[in-house]
PDB file of C-alpha atoms in Angstrom:
ATOM      1  CA  UNK G 192      45.564  54.869  63.422  1.00  0.00           C
ATOM      2  CA  UNK G 193      44.769  51.115  63.242  1.00  0.00           C
ATOM      3  CA  UNK G 194      44.749  48.922  60.151  1.00  0.00           C
ATOM      4  CA  UNK G 195      41.722  49.266  58.188  1.00  0.00           C
ATOM      5  CA  UNK G 196      41.140  45.055  58.213  1.00  0.00           C
ATOM      6  CA  UNK G 197      40.293  43.658  54.995  1.00  0.00           C
ATOM      7  CA  UNK G 198      36.937  42.895  53.632  1.00  0.00           C
ATOM      8  CA  UNK G 199      35.240  39.911  52.383  1.00  0.00           C
ATOM      9  CA  UNK G 200      35.381  40.296  48.642  1.00  0.00           C
ATOM     10  CA  UNK G 201      38.227  41.941  49.248  1.00  0.00           C
ATOM     11  CA  UNK G 202      40.508  38.311  50.672  1.00  0.00           C
ATOM     12  CA  UNK G 203      37.954  36.300  47.423  1.00  0.00           C
ATOM     13  CA  UNK G 204      39.966  38.793  45.327  1.00  0.00           C
ATOM     14  CA  UNK G 205      43.645  38.099  46.558  1.00  0.00           C
ATOM     15  CA  UNK G 206      42.336  34.003  45.913  1.00  0.00           C
ATOM     16  CA  UNK G 207      41.423  34.277  42.005  1.00  0.00           C
ATOM     17  CA  UNK G 208      44.680  36.258  41.633  1.00  0.00           C
ATOM     18  CA  UNK G 209      46.581  33.780  43.087  1.00  0.00           C
ATOM     19  CA  UNK G 210      44.916  31.064  42.477  1.00  0.00           C
ATOM     20  CA  UNK G 211      44.758  32.179  38.120  1.00  0.00           C
ATOM     21  CA  UNK G 212      49.032  33.352  38.358  1.00  0.00           C
ATOM     22  CA  UNK G 213      50.159  29.918  40.347  1.00  0.00           C
ATOM     23  CA  UNK G 214      47.576  27.776  37.282  1.00  0.00           C
ATOM     24  CA  UNK G 215      49.074  29.600  34.465  1.00  0.00           C
ATOM     25  CA  UNK G 216      52.543  28.540  35.992  1.00  0.00           C
ATOM     26  CA  UNK G 217      51.791  25.447  36.947  1.00  0.00           C
ATOM     27  CA  UNK G 218      50.248  24.886  33.081  1.00  0.00           C
ATOM     28  CA  UNK G 219      53.464  26.225  31.685  1.00  0.00           C
ATOM     29  CA  UNK G 220      55.412  23.431  31.150  1.00  0.00           C
ATOM     30  CA  UNK G 221      58.768  24.833  30.678  1.00  0.00           C
ATOM     31  CA  UNK G 222      62.027  22.373  31.012  1.00  0.00           C
ATOM     32  CA  UNK G 223      64.882  22.849  32.503  1.00  0.00           C
ATOM     33  CA  UNK G 224      67.636  23.470  29.033  1.00  0.00           C
ATOM     34  CA  UNK G 225      70.251  21.764  28.145  1.00  0.00           C
ATOM     35  CA  UNK G 226      73.789  22.824  26.632  1.00  0.00           C
ATOM     36  CA  UNK G 227      74.348  22.431  23.659  1.00  0.00           C
ATOM     37  CA  UNK G 228      77.422  22.760  21.889  1.00  0.00           C
ATOM     38  CA  UNK G 229      78.109  23.974  18.065  1.00  0.00           C
ATOM     39  CA  UNK G 230      79.746  21.992  16.207  1.00  0.00           C
ATOM     40  CA  UNK G 231      81.107  19.936  18.777  1.00  0.00           C
ATOM     41  CA  UNK G 232      82.366  22.516  20.100  1.00  0.00           C
ATOM     42  CA  UNK G 233      82.202  25.080  23.559  1.00  0.00           C
ATOM     43  CA  UNK G 234      82.175  28.471  22.253  1.00  0.00           C
ATOM     44  CA  UNK G 235      81.605  32.112  24.136  1.00  0.00           C
ATOM     45  CA  UNK G 236      78.301  32.969  21.943  1.00  0.00           C
ATOM     46  CA  UNK G 237      77.448  29.205  23.343  1.00  0.00           C
ATOM     47  CA  UNK G 238      78.217  29.656  26.776  1.00  0.00           C
ATOM     48  CA  UNK G 239      76.272  32.806  26.986  1.00  0.00           C
ATOM     49  CA  UNK G 240      73.056  31.625  25.582  1.00  0.00           C
ATOM     50  CA  UNK G 241      72.941  28.524  27.819  1.00  0.00           C
ATOM     51  CA  UNK G 242      73.865  31.017  30.872  1.00  0.00           C
ATOM     52  CA  UNK G 243      70.010  33.452  29.623  1.00  0.00           C
ATOM     53  CA  UNK G 244      68.418  30.714  28.843  1.00  0.00           C
ATOM     54  CA  UNK G 245      69.623  28.977  32.514  1.00  0.00           C
ATOM     55  CA  UNK G 246      68.443  32.408  33.716  1.00  0.00           C
ATOM     56  CA  UNK G 247      65.028  32.547  32.735  1.00  0.00           C
ATOM     57  CA  UNK G 248      64.632  29.049  34.219  1.00  0.00           C
ATOM     58  CA  UNK G 249      65.891  30.132  37.478  1.00  0.00           C
ATOM     59  CA  UNK G 250      63.090  32.859  37.187  1.00  0.00           C
ATOM     60  CA  UNK G 251      60.359  31.045  36.637  1.00  0.00           C
ATOM     61  CA  UNK G 252      61.059  28.667  38.803  1.00  0.00           C
ATOM     62  CA  UNK G 253      61.325  31.293  40.712  1.00  0.00           C
ATOM     63  CA  UNK G 254      58.268  32.867  39.734  1.00  0.00           C
ATOM     64  CA  UNK G 255      56.037  29.976  41.267  1.00  0.00           C
ATOM     65  CA  UNK G 256      57.564  29.537  43.733  1.00  0.00           C
ATOM     66  CA  UNK G 257      56.557  32.365  44.813  1.00  0.00           C
ATOM     67  CA  UNK G 258      53.025  32.153  43.222  1.00  0.00           C
ATOM     68  CA  UNK G 259      52.521  28.659  45.273  1.00  0.00           C
ATOM     69  CA  UNK G 260      53.371  30.659  47.964  1.00  0.00           C
ATOM     70  CA  UNK G 261      50.944  33.485  47.427  1.00  0.00           C
ATOM     71  CA  UNK G 262      48.105  31.391  46.885  1.00  0.00           C
ATOM     72  CA  UNK G 263      48.372  29.594  50.492  1.00  0.00           C
ATOM     73  CA  UNK G 264      48.882  32.508  51.209  1.00  0.00           C
ATOM     74  CA  UNK G 265      45.730  34.192  50.002  1.00  0.00           C
ATOM     75  CA  UNK G 266      43.548  30.863  51.364  1.00  0.00           C
ATOM     76  CA  UNK G 267      45.272  31.487  54.590  1.00  0.00           C
ATOM     77  CA  UNK G 268      43.625  34.820  55.199  1.00  0.00           C
ATOM     78  CA  UNK G 269      40.576  33.638  54.010  1.00  0.00           C
ATOM     79  CA  UNK G 270      40.623  30.529  56.460  1.00  0.00           C
ATOM     80  CA  UNK G 271      41.141  32.757  58.899  1.00  0.00           C
ATOM     81  CA  UNK G 272      37.932  35.599  57.908  1.00  0.00           C
ATOM     82  CA  UNK G 273      36.080  32.905  58.790  1.00  0.00           C
ATOM     83  CA  UNK G 274      34.897  31.699  62.517  1.00  0.00           C
ATOM     84  CA  UNK G 275      35.677  28.437  63.154  1.00  0.00           C
ATOM     85  CA  UNK G 276      32.140  27.492  63.165  1.00  0.00           C
ATOM     86  CA  UNK G 277      30.787  28.474  59.747  1.00  0.00           C
ATOM     87  CA  UNK G 278      34.336  26.545  58.864  1.00  0.00           C
ATOM     88  CA  UNK G 279      32.728  23.845  59.662  1.00  0.00           C
ATOM     89  CA  UNK G 280      29.941  24.043  57.614  1.00  0.00           C
ATOM     90  CA  UNK G 281      31.868  25.023  54.877  1.00  0.00           C
ATOM     91  CA  UNK G 282      33.579  22.158  55.500  1.00  0.00           C
ATOM     92  CA  UNK G 283      30.555  19.916  54.942  1.00  0.00           C
ATOM     93  CA  UNK G 284      29.717  21.904  51.757  1.00  0.00           C
ATOM     94  CA  UNK G 285      27.238  24.552  52.589  1.00  0.00           C
ATOM     95  CA  UNK G 286      28.159  26.960  50.094  1.00  0.00           C
ATOM     96  CA  UNK G 287      28.302  31.148  51.924  1.00  0.00           C
ATOM     97  CA  UNK G 288      26.764  33.780  48.875  1.00  0.00           C
ATOM     98  CA  UNK G 289      27.657  37.664  48.831  1.00  0.00           C
ATOM     99  CA  UNK G 290      27.223  40.883  47.755  1.00  0.00           C
ATOM    100  CA  UNK G 291      29.636  41.940  45.210  1.00  0.00           C
ATOM    101  CA  UNK G 292      31.253  45.461  43.656  1.00  0.00           C
ATOM    102  CA  UNK G 293      28.947  43.593  40.784  1.00  0.00           C
ATOM    103  CA  UNK G 294      26.205  41.236  41.645  1.00  0.00           C
ATOM    104  CA  UNK G 295      27.375  37.835  44.005  1.00  0.00           C
ATOM    105  CA  UNK G 296      29.802  35.672  45.150  1.00  0.00           C
ATOM    106  CA  UNK G 297      29.269  32.373  45.927  1.00  0.00           C
ATOM    107  CA  UNK G 298      31.543  30.571  47.799  1.00  0.00           C
ATOM    108  CA  UNK G 299      32.030  26.777  48.176  1.00  0.00           C
ATOM    109  CA  UNK G 300      34.556  23.916  49.847  1.00  0.00           C
ATOM    110  CA  UNK G 301      35.550  21.514  48.204  1.00  0.00           C
ATOM    111  CA  UNK G 302      38.164  18.333  49.130  1.00  0.00           C
ATOM    112  CA  UNK G 303      40.217  21.594  50.603  1.00  0.00           C
ATOM    113  CA  UNK G 304      39.944  23.910  48.279  1.00  0.00           C
ATOM    114  CA  UNK G 305      37.574  26.684  47.494  1.00  0.00           C
ATOM    115  CA  UNK G 306      35.695  26.671  44.454  1.00  0.00           C
ATOM    116  CA  UNK G 307      34.614  30.830  43.959  1.00  0.00           C
ATOM    117  CA  UNK G 308      32.030  31.942  41.261  1.00  0.00           C
ATOM    118  CA  UNK G 309      30.913  35.507  40.086  1.00  0.00           C
ATOM    119  CA  UNK G 310      27.376  36.462  38.813  1.00  0.00           C
ATOM    120  CA  UNK G 311      24.852  39.543  38.086  1.00  0.00           C
ATOM    121  CA  UNK G 312      22.277  37.045  40.363  1.00  0.00           C
ATOM    122  CA  UNK G 313      22.795  34.386  43.294  1.00  0.00           C
ATOM    123  CA  UNK G 314      21.237  31.660  41.774  1.00  0.00           C
ATOM    124  CA  UNK G 315      23.402  32.183  38.970  1.00  0.00           C
ATOM    125  CA  UNK G 316      26.814  32.252  41.075  1.00  0.00           C
ATOM    126  CA  UNK G 317      25.150  28.466  42.402  1.00  0.00           C
ATOM    127  CA  UNK G 318      24.284  27.893  38.950  1.00  0.00           C
ATOM    128  CA  UNK G 319      27.443  28.278  37.660  1.00  0.00           C
ATOM    129  CA  UNK G 320      29.595  26.207  41.586  1.00  0.00           C
ATOM    130  CA  UNK G 321      26.548  23.078  40.856  1.00  0.00           C
ATOM    131  CA  UNK G 322      28.133  22.485  37.508  1.00  0.00           C
ATOM    132  CA  UNK G 323      31.139  22.253  38.289  1.00  0.00           C
ATOM    133  CA  UNK G 324      31.106  20.212  41.030  1.00  0.00           C
ATOM    134  CA  UNK G 325      28.194  17.877  38.746  1.00  0.00           C
ATOM    135  CA  UNK G 326      31.904  16.889  37.007  1.00  0.00           C
ATOM    136  CA  UNK G 327      33.176  14.939  39.629  1.00  0.00           C
TER     137      UNK G 327
END
């Protein structure tokens, strides 16, 4: 039995989820913990507390690395979905509009990154993208 190729909407949804998680983690500004003694002494409790903080810090950075990797994988999958000639048009700023389970998806490529908007109608989705791009 052959594996089913993902649909465009599945690829867009995966990209949106990966992008949101990567953005959320990059905005967290987690700093490496600094060991603090208790009244000038090293205590087992202070060491255990610091080890917990280090474990949380390491877990955050591992999650951040995984989120960034997932974003790159999702973008590569979306890039690969487009034939070369279509990709060239996207690189030139031509928008893609597609039906979605609920409404429409509009997608453009800006500075190598996808901008994706969902809306009830094609016009609404394209207007959202236009408003976003007008910020630059």
